[in-house]
Tab-separated table of C-alpha atoms in Angstrom:
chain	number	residue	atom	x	y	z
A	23	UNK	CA	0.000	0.000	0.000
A	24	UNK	CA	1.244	3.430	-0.917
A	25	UNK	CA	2.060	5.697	1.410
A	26	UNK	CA	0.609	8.513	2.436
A	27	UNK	CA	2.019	11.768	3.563
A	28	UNK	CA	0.091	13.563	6.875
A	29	UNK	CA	0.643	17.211	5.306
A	30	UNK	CA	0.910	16.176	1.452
A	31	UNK	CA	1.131	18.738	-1.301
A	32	UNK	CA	-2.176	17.944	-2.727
A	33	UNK	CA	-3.713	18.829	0.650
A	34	UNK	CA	-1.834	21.912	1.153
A	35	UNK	CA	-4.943	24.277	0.320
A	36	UNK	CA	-6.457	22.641	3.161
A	37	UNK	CA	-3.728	22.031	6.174
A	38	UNK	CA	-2.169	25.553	5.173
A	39	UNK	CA	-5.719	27.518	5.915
A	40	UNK	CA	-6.761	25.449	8.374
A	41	UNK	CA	-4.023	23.577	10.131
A	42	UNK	CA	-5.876	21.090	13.062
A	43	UNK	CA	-7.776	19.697	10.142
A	44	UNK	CA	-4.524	17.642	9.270
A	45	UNK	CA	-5.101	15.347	12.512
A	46	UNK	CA	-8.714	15.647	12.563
A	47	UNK	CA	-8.992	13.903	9.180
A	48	UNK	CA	-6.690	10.429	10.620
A	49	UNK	CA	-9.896	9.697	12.492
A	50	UNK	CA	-11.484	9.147	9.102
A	51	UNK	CA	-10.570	6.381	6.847
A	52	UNK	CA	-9.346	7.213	3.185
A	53	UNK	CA	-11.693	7.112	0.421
A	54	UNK	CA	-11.839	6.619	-3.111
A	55	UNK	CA	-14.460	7.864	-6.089
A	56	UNK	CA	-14.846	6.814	-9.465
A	57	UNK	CA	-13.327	10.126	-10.612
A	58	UNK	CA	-10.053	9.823	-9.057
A	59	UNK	CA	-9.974	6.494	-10.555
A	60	UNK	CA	-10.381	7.669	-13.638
A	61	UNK	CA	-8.048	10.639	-13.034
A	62	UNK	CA	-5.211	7.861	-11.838
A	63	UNK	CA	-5.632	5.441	-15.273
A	64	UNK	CA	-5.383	8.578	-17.196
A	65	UNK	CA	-2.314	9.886	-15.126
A	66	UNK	CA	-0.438	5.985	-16.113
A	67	UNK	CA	-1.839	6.391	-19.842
A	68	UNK	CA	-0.259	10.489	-19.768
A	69	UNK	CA	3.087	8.833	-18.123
A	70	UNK	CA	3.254	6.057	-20.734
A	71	UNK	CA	2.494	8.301	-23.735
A	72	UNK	CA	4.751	11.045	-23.018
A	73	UNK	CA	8.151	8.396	-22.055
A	74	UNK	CA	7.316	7.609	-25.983
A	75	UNK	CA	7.105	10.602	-27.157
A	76	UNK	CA	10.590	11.851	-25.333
A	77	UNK	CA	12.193	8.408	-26.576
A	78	UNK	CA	12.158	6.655	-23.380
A	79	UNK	CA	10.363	3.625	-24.701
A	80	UNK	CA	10.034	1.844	-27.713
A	81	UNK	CA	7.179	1.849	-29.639
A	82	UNK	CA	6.412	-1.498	-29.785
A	83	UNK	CA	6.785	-1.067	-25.328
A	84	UNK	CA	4.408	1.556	-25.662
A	85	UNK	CA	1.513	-0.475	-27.964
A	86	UNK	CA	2.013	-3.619	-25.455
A	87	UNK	CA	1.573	-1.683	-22.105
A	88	UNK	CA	-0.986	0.851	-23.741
A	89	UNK	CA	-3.075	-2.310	-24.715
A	90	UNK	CA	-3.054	-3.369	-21.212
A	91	UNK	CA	-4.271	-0.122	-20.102
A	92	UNK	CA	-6.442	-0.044	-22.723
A	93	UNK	CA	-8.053	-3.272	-20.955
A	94	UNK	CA	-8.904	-1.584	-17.697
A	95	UNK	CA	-12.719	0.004	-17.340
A	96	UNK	CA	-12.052	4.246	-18.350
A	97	UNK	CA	-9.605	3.913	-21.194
A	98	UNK	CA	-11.300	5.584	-24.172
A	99	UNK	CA	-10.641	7.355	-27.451
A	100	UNK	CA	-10.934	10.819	-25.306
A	101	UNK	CA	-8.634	9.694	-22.364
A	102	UNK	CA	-5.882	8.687	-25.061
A	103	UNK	CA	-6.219	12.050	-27.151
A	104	UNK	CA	-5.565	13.998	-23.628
A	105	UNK	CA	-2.572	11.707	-23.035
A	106	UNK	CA	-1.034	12.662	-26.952
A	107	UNK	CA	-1.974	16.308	-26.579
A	108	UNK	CA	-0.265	16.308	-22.468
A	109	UNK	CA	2.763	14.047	-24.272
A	110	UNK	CA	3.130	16.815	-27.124
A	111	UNK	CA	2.969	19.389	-25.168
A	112	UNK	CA	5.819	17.923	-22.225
A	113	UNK	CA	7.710	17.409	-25.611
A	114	UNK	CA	7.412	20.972	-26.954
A	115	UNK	CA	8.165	22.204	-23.635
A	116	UNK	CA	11.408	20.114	-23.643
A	117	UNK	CA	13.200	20.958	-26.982
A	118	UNK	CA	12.185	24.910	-25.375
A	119	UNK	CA	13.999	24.016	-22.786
A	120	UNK	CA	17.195	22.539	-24.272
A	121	UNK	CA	17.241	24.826	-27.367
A	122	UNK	CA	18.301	27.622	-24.740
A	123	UNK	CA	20.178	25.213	-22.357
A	124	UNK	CA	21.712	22.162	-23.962
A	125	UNK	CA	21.929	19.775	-21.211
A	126	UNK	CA	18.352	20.266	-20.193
A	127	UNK	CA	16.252	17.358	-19.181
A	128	UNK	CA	12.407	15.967	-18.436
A	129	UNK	CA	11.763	13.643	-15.325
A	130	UNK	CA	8.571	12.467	-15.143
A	131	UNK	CA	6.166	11.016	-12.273
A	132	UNK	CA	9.159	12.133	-9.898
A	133	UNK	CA	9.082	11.796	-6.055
A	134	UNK	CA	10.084	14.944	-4.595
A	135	UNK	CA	10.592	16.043	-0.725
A	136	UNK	CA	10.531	19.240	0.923
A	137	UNK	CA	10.552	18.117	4.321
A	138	UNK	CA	13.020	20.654	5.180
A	139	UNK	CA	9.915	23.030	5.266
A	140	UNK	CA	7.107	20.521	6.042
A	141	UNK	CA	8.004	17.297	8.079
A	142	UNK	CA	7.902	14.199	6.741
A	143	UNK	CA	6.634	16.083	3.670
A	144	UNK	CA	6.975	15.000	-0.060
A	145	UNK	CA	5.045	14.410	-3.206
A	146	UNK	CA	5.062	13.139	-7.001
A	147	UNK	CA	5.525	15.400	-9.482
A	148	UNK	CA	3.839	14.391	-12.961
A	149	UNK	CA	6.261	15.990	-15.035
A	150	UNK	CA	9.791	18.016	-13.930
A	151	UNK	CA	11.511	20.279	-16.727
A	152	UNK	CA	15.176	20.757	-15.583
A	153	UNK	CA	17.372	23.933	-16.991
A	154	UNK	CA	19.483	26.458	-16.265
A	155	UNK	CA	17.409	29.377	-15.060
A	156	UNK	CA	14.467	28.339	-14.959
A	157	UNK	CA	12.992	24.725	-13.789
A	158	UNK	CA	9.738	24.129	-15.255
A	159	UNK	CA	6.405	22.243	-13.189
A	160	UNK	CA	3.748	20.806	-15.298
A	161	UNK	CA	0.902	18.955	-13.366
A	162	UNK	CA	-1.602	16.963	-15.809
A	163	UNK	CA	-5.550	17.441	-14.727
A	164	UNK	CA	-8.397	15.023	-16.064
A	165	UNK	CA	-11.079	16.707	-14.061
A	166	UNK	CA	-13.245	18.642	-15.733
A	167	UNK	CA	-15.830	19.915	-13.297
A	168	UNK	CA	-13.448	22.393	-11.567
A	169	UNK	CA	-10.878	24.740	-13.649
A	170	UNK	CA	-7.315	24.228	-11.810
A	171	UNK	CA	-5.776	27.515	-11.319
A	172	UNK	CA	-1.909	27.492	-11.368
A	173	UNK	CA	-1.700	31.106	-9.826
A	174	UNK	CA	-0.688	31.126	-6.070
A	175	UNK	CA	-1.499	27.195	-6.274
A	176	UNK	CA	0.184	25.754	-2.868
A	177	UNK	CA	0.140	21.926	-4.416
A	178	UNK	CA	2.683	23.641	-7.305
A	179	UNK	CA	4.079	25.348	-5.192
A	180	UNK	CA	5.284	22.349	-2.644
A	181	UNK	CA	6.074	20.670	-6.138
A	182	UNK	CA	8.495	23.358	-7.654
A	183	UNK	CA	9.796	23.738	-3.738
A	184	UNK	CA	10.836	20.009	-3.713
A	185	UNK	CA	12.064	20.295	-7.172
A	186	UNK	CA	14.276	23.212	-6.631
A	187	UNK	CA	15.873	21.452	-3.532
A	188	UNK	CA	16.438	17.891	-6.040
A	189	UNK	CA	18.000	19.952	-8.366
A	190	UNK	CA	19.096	23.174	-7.575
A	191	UNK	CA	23.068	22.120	-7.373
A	192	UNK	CA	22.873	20.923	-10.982
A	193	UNK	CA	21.927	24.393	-12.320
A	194	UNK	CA	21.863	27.804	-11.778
A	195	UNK	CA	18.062	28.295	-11.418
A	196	UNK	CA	16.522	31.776	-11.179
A	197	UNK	CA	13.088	30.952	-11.564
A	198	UNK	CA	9.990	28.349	-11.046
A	199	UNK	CA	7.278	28.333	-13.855
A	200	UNK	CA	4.407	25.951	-12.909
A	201	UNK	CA	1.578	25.291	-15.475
A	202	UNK	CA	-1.484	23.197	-14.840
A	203	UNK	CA	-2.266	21.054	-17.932
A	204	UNK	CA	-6.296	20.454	-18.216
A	205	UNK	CA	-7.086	18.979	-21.562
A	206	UNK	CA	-10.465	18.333	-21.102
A	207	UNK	CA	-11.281	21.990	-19.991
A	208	UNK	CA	-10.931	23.218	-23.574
A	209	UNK	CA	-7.080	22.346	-23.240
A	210	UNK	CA	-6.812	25.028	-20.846
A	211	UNK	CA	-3.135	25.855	-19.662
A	212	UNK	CA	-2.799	27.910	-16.453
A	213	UNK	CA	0.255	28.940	-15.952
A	214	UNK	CA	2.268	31.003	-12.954
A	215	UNK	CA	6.335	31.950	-12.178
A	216	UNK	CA	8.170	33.294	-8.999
A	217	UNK	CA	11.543	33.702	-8.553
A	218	UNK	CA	13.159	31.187	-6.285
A	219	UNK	CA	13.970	33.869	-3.733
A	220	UNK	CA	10.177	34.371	-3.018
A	221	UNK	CA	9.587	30.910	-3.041
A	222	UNK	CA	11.663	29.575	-0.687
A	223	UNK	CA	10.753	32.883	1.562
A	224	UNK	CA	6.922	31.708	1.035
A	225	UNK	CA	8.156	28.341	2.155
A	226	UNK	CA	10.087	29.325	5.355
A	227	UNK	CA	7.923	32.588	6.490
A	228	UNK	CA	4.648	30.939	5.514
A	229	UNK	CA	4.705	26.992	5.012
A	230	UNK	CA	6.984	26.154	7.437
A	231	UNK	CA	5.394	27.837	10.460
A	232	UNK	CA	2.067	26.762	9.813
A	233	UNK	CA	3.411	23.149	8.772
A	234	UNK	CA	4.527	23.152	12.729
A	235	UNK	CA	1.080	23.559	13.443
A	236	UNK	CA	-0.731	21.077	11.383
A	237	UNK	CA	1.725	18.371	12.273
A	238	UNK	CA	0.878	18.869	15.768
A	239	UNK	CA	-3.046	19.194	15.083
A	240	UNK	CA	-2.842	23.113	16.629
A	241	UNK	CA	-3.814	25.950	15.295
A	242	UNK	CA	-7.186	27.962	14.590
A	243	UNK	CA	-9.905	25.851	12.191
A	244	UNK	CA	-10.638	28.229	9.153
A	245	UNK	CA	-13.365	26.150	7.151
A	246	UNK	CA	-14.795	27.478	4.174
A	247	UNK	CA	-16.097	26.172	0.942
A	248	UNK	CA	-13.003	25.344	-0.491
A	249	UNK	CA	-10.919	24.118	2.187
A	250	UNK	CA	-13.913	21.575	3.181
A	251	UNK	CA	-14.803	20.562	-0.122
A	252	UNK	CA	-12.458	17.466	0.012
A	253	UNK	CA	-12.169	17.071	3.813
A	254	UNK	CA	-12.762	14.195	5.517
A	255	UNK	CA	-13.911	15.007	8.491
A	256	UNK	CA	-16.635	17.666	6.751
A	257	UNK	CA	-19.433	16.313	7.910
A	258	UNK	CA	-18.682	15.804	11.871
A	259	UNK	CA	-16.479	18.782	11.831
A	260	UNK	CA	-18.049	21.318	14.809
A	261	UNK	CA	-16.070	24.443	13.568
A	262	UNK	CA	-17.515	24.347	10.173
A	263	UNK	CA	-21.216	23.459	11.696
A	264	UNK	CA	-20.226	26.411	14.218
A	265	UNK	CA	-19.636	28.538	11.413
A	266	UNK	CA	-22.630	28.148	9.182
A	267	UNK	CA	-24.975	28.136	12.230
A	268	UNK	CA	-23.624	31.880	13.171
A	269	UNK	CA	-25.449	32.975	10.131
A	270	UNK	CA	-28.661	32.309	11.229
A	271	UNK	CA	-27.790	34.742	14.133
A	272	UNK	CA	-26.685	37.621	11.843
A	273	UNK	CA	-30.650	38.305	10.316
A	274	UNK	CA	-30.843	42.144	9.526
A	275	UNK	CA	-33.289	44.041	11.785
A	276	UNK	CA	-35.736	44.903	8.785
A	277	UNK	CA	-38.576	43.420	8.254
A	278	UNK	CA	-37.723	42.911	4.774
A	279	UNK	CA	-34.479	41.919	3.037
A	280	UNK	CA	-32.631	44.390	0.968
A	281	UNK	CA	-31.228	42.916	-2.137
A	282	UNK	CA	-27.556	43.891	-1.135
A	283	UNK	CA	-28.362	41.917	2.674
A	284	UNK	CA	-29.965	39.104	0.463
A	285	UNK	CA	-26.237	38.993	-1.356
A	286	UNK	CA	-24.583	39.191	2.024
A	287	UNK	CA	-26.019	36.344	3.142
A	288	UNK	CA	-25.819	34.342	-0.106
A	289	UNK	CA	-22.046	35.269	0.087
A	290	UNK	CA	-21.819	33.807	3.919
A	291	UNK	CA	-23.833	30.923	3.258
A	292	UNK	CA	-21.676	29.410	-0.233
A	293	UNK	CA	-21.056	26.267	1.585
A	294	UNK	CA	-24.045	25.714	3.619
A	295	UNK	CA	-25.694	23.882	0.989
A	296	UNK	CA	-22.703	21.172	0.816
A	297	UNK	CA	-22.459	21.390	4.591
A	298	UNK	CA	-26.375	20.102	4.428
A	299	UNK	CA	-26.231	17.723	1.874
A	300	UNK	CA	-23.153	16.673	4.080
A	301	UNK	CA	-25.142	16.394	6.902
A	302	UNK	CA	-27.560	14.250	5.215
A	303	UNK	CA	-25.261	11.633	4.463
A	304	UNK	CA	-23.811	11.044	7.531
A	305	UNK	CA	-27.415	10.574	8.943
A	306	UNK	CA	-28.533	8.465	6.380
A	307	UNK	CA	-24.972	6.083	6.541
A	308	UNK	CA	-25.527	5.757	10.452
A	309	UNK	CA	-28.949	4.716	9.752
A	310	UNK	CA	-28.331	2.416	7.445
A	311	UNK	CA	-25.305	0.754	9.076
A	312	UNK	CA	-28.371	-0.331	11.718
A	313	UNK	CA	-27.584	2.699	14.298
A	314	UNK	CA	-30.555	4.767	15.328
A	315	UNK	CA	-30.711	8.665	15.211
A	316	UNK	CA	-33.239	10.304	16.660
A	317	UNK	CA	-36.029	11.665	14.741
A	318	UNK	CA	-34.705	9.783	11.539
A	319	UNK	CA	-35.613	6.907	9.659
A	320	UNK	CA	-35.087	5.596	6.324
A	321	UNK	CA	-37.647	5.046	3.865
A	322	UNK	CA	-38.235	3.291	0.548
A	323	UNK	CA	-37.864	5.957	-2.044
A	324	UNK	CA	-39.694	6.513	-5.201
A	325	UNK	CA	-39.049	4.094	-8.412
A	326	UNK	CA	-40.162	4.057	-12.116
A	327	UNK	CA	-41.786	0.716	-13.669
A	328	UNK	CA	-39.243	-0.867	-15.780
A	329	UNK	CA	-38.882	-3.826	-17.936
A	330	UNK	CA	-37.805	-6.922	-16.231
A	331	UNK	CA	-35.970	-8.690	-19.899
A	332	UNK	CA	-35.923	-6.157	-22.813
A	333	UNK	CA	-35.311	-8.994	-25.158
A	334	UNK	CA	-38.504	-10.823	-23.977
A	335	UNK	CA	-40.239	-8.043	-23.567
A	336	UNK	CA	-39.354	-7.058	-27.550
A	337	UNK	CA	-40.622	-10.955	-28.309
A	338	UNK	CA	-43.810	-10.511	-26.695
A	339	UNK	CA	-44.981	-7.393	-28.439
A	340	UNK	CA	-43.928	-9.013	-31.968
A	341	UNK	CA	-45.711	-12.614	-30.716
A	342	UNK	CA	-48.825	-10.141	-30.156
A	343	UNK	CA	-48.571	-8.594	-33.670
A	344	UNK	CA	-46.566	-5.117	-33.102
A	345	UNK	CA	-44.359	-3.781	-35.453
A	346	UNK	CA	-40.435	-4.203	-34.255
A	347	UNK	CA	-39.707	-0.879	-35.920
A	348	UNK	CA	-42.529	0.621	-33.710
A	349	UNK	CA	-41.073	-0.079	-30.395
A	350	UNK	CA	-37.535	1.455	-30.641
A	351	UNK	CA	-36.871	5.182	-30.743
A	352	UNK	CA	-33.542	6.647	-32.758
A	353	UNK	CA	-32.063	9.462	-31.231
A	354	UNK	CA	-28.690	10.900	-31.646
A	355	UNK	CA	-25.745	10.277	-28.864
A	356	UNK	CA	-24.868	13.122	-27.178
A	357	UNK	CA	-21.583	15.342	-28.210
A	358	UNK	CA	-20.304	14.380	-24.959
A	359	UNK	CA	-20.327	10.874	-25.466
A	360	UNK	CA	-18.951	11.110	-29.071
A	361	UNK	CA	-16.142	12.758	-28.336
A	362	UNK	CA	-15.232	10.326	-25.554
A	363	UNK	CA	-16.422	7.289	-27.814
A	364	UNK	CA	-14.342	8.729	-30.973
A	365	UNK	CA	-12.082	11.610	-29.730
A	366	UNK	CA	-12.435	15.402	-29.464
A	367	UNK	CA	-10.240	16.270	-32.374
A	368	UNK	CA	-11.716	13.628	-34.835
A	369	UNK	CA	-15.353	14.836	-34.062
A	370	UNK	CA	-14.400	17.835	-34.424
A	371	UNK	CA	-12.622	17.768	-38.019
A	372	UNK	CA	-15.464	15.121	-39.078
A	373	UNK	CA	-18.337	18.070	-37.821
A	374	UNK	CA	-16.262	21.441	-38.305
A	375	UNK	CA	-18.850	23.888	-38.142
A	376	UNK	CA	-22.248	21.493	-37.475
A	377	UNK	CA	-20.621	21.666	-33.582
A	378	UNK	CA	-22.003	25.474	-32.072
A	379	UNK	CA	-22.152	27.007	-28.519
A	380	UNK	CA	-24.978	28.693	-27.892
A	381	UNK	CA	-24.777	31.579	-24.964
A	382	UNK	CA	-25.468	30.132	-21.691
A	383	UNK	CA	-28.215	30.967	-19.844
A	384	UNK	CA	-27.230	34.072	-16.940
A	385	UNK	CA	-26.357	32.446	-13.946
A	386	UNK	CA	-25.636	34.459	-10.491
A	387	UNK	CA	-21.748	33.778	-9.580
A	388	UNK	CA	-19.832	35.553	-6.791
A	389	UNK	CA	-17.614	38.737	-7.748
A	390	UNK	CA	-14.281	36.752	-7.628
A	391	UNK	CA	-15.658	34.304	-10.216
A	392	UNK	CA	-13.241	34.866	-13.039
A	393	UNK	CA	-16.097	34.803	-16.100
A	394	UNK	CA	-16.647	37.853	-17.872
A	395	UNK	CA	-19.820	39.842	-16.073
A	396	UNK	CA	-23.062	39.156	-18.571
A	397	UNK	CA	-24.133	42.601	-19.706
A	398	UNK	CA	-28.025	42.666	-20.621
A	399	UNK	CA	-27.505	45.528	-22.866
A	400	UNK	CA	-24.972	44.340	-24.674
A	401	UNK	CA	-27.230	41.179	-25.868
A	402	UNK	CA	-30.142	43.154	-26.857
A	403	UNK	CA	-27.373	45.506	-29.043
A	404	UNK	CA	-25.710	41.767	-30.491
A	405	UNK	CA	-29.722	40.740	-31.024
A	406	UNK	CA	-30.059	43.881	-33.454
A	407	UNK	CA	-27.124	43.602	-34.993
A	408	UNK	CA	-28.167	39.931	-36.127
């Protein structure tokens, strides 16, 4: 079994803001989801790709072990076109690298420590790019639900930290640049440099300090939306119930809201909901592990009739004088699923101009939210122009 770092670099959002939640979450045991499965065959397929597009294996290496991969449940024609355009683009980034410093090099799925910051601290970098001035991060994404931001990132951060201290006596390195590859975002590339010198005073006037603190469990609890989202302990956790209860204390004197107190409170209240539906799932796991809660019970939900044997029932209906063609409806697969069935790029060059986007629908975001603010008038003036 692999091991796991107490204060890893893909936690670091989390035990840096909120430092007892490092302890708090041992109580709880790890979990997996079908997405991170996914997101781990993809990271082996990336990994395999890009060693043959840098050279590193043969290509009749690369067929053999891609087959195998290709055996497991979420290898598609999507999940290999991320993996060419991610191997491509480590590639591109390479000869970059080594037409201004010859003896550059790529490492790739590299363990790196920076436990002289954070103890006991280290992590696996997908993809190092080593040079003279500047070492390069890039850290492949499957997910597509959440845009990764590279910016101010503390996972990158810990990443290019570890790096610098694996490899800073082989060159005279200046600068990190740390990119976050997401393919299936649009192939969106989010990118961010610092100069070592404010990196490693990030890592000893920031990380290290509050590193003490997690490792020990101390600290103040900061939850939030984001720093809960993937917690462990969310659900039990009394600061963040603490937290999201205080709101219900903070109701405006008025009799009626104001819109700007309405988008107070919506601003307060972002992670209620999750905290809820949280809730709700603890309950209804106690429950049905046989433990009582009080005032709680679980019930048979609703259900919709369905057939018990398609085939038979298709027999039936013809043994009874229907029309075959009369009980089956054809309707197109979605673009979604023919991308992923037949890949992006070929469904694209196959439909060219049959794909379109039409505007989304206005939908309320906070300020920080980095999409463009939807202007009414400035549809009604694109409407006329049409």
């Amino acid at each position: 079994m692999a091991k796991h770092a107490l204060l890893s670099a893909s936690g670091a959002h989390r035990w840096l803001e909120c430092t007892p939640s490092a302890l708090l979450e041992l109580q709880f045991p790890q979990s997996t989801s079908e997405y991170a499965e996914e997101g781990t065959a993809a990271h082996e397929l990336c990994e395999l790709t890009a060693r043959y597009f840098l050279g590193e294996v043969s290509e009749m290496d690369f067929e053999n072990r891609r087959d195998e991969l290709a055996k497991g449940h979420y290898y598609n024609a999507e999940m290999q076109e991320c993996a060419n355009d991610y191997a491509r683009f480590v590639t591109e980034k390479t000869k970059a690298a080594q037409e201004s410093c010859e003896d550059a090099f790529t490492e790739l799925e590299v363990r790196v420590d920076f436990s002289k910051y954070v103890k006991d601290g280290f992590g696996t970098g997908d993809c190092i790019i080593v040079a003279d001035k500047v070492l390069e991060i890039v850290d492949f994404k499957y997910g597509k639900g959440v845009r990764v931001e590279a910016t101010g990132n503390p996972q990158m951060r810990l990443y290019a930290l570890g790096a610098l201290l694996k490899y800073n006596t082989l060159f005279d390195i200046d600068s990190v640049r740390m990119t976050i590859f997401q393919p299936r975002l649009s192939g969106v590339q989010s990118s961010d440099e610092i100069t070592v010198k404010e990196l490693l005073e990030w890592a000893e006037k920031y990380v290290k300090p509050r590193a003490k603190l997690a490792y020990k469990g101390e600290g103040e609890f900061a939850p939030s939306e984001e720093v809960c989202k993937f917690c462990r302990a969310k659900a039990q956790c009394k600061a963040r119930a603490d937290k999201n209860l205080k709101l219900f204390d903070e109701a405006p004197d008025a009799m009626l809201l104001t819109p700007e107190e309405a988008g107070a409170i919506l601003e307060k209240a972002a992670d209620i909901q999750a905290w809820l539906t949280d809730l709700e799932g603890l309950v209804s796991s106690t429950l049905l592990s046989g433990q009582p809660v009080t005032g709680w019970k679980m019930v048979e939900g609703r259900s919709n009739r369905k057939f018990a044997d398609e085939l038979k029932v298709v027999e039936a209906m013809k043994s009874a004088g229907y029309d075959e063609s009369l009980l089956y409806e054809r309707k197109l697969i979605t673009l979604t699923q023919m991308e992923k069935d037949f890949g992006k790029k070929a469904v694209a060059e196959t439909l060219g101009e049959l794909i379109v986007k039409p505007q989304g629908k206005p939908t309320l975001a906070p300020a920080k939210d980095k999409r463009p603010e939807f202007k009414p008038e400035e549809q009604l003036l694109a409407e006329f122009d049409k």
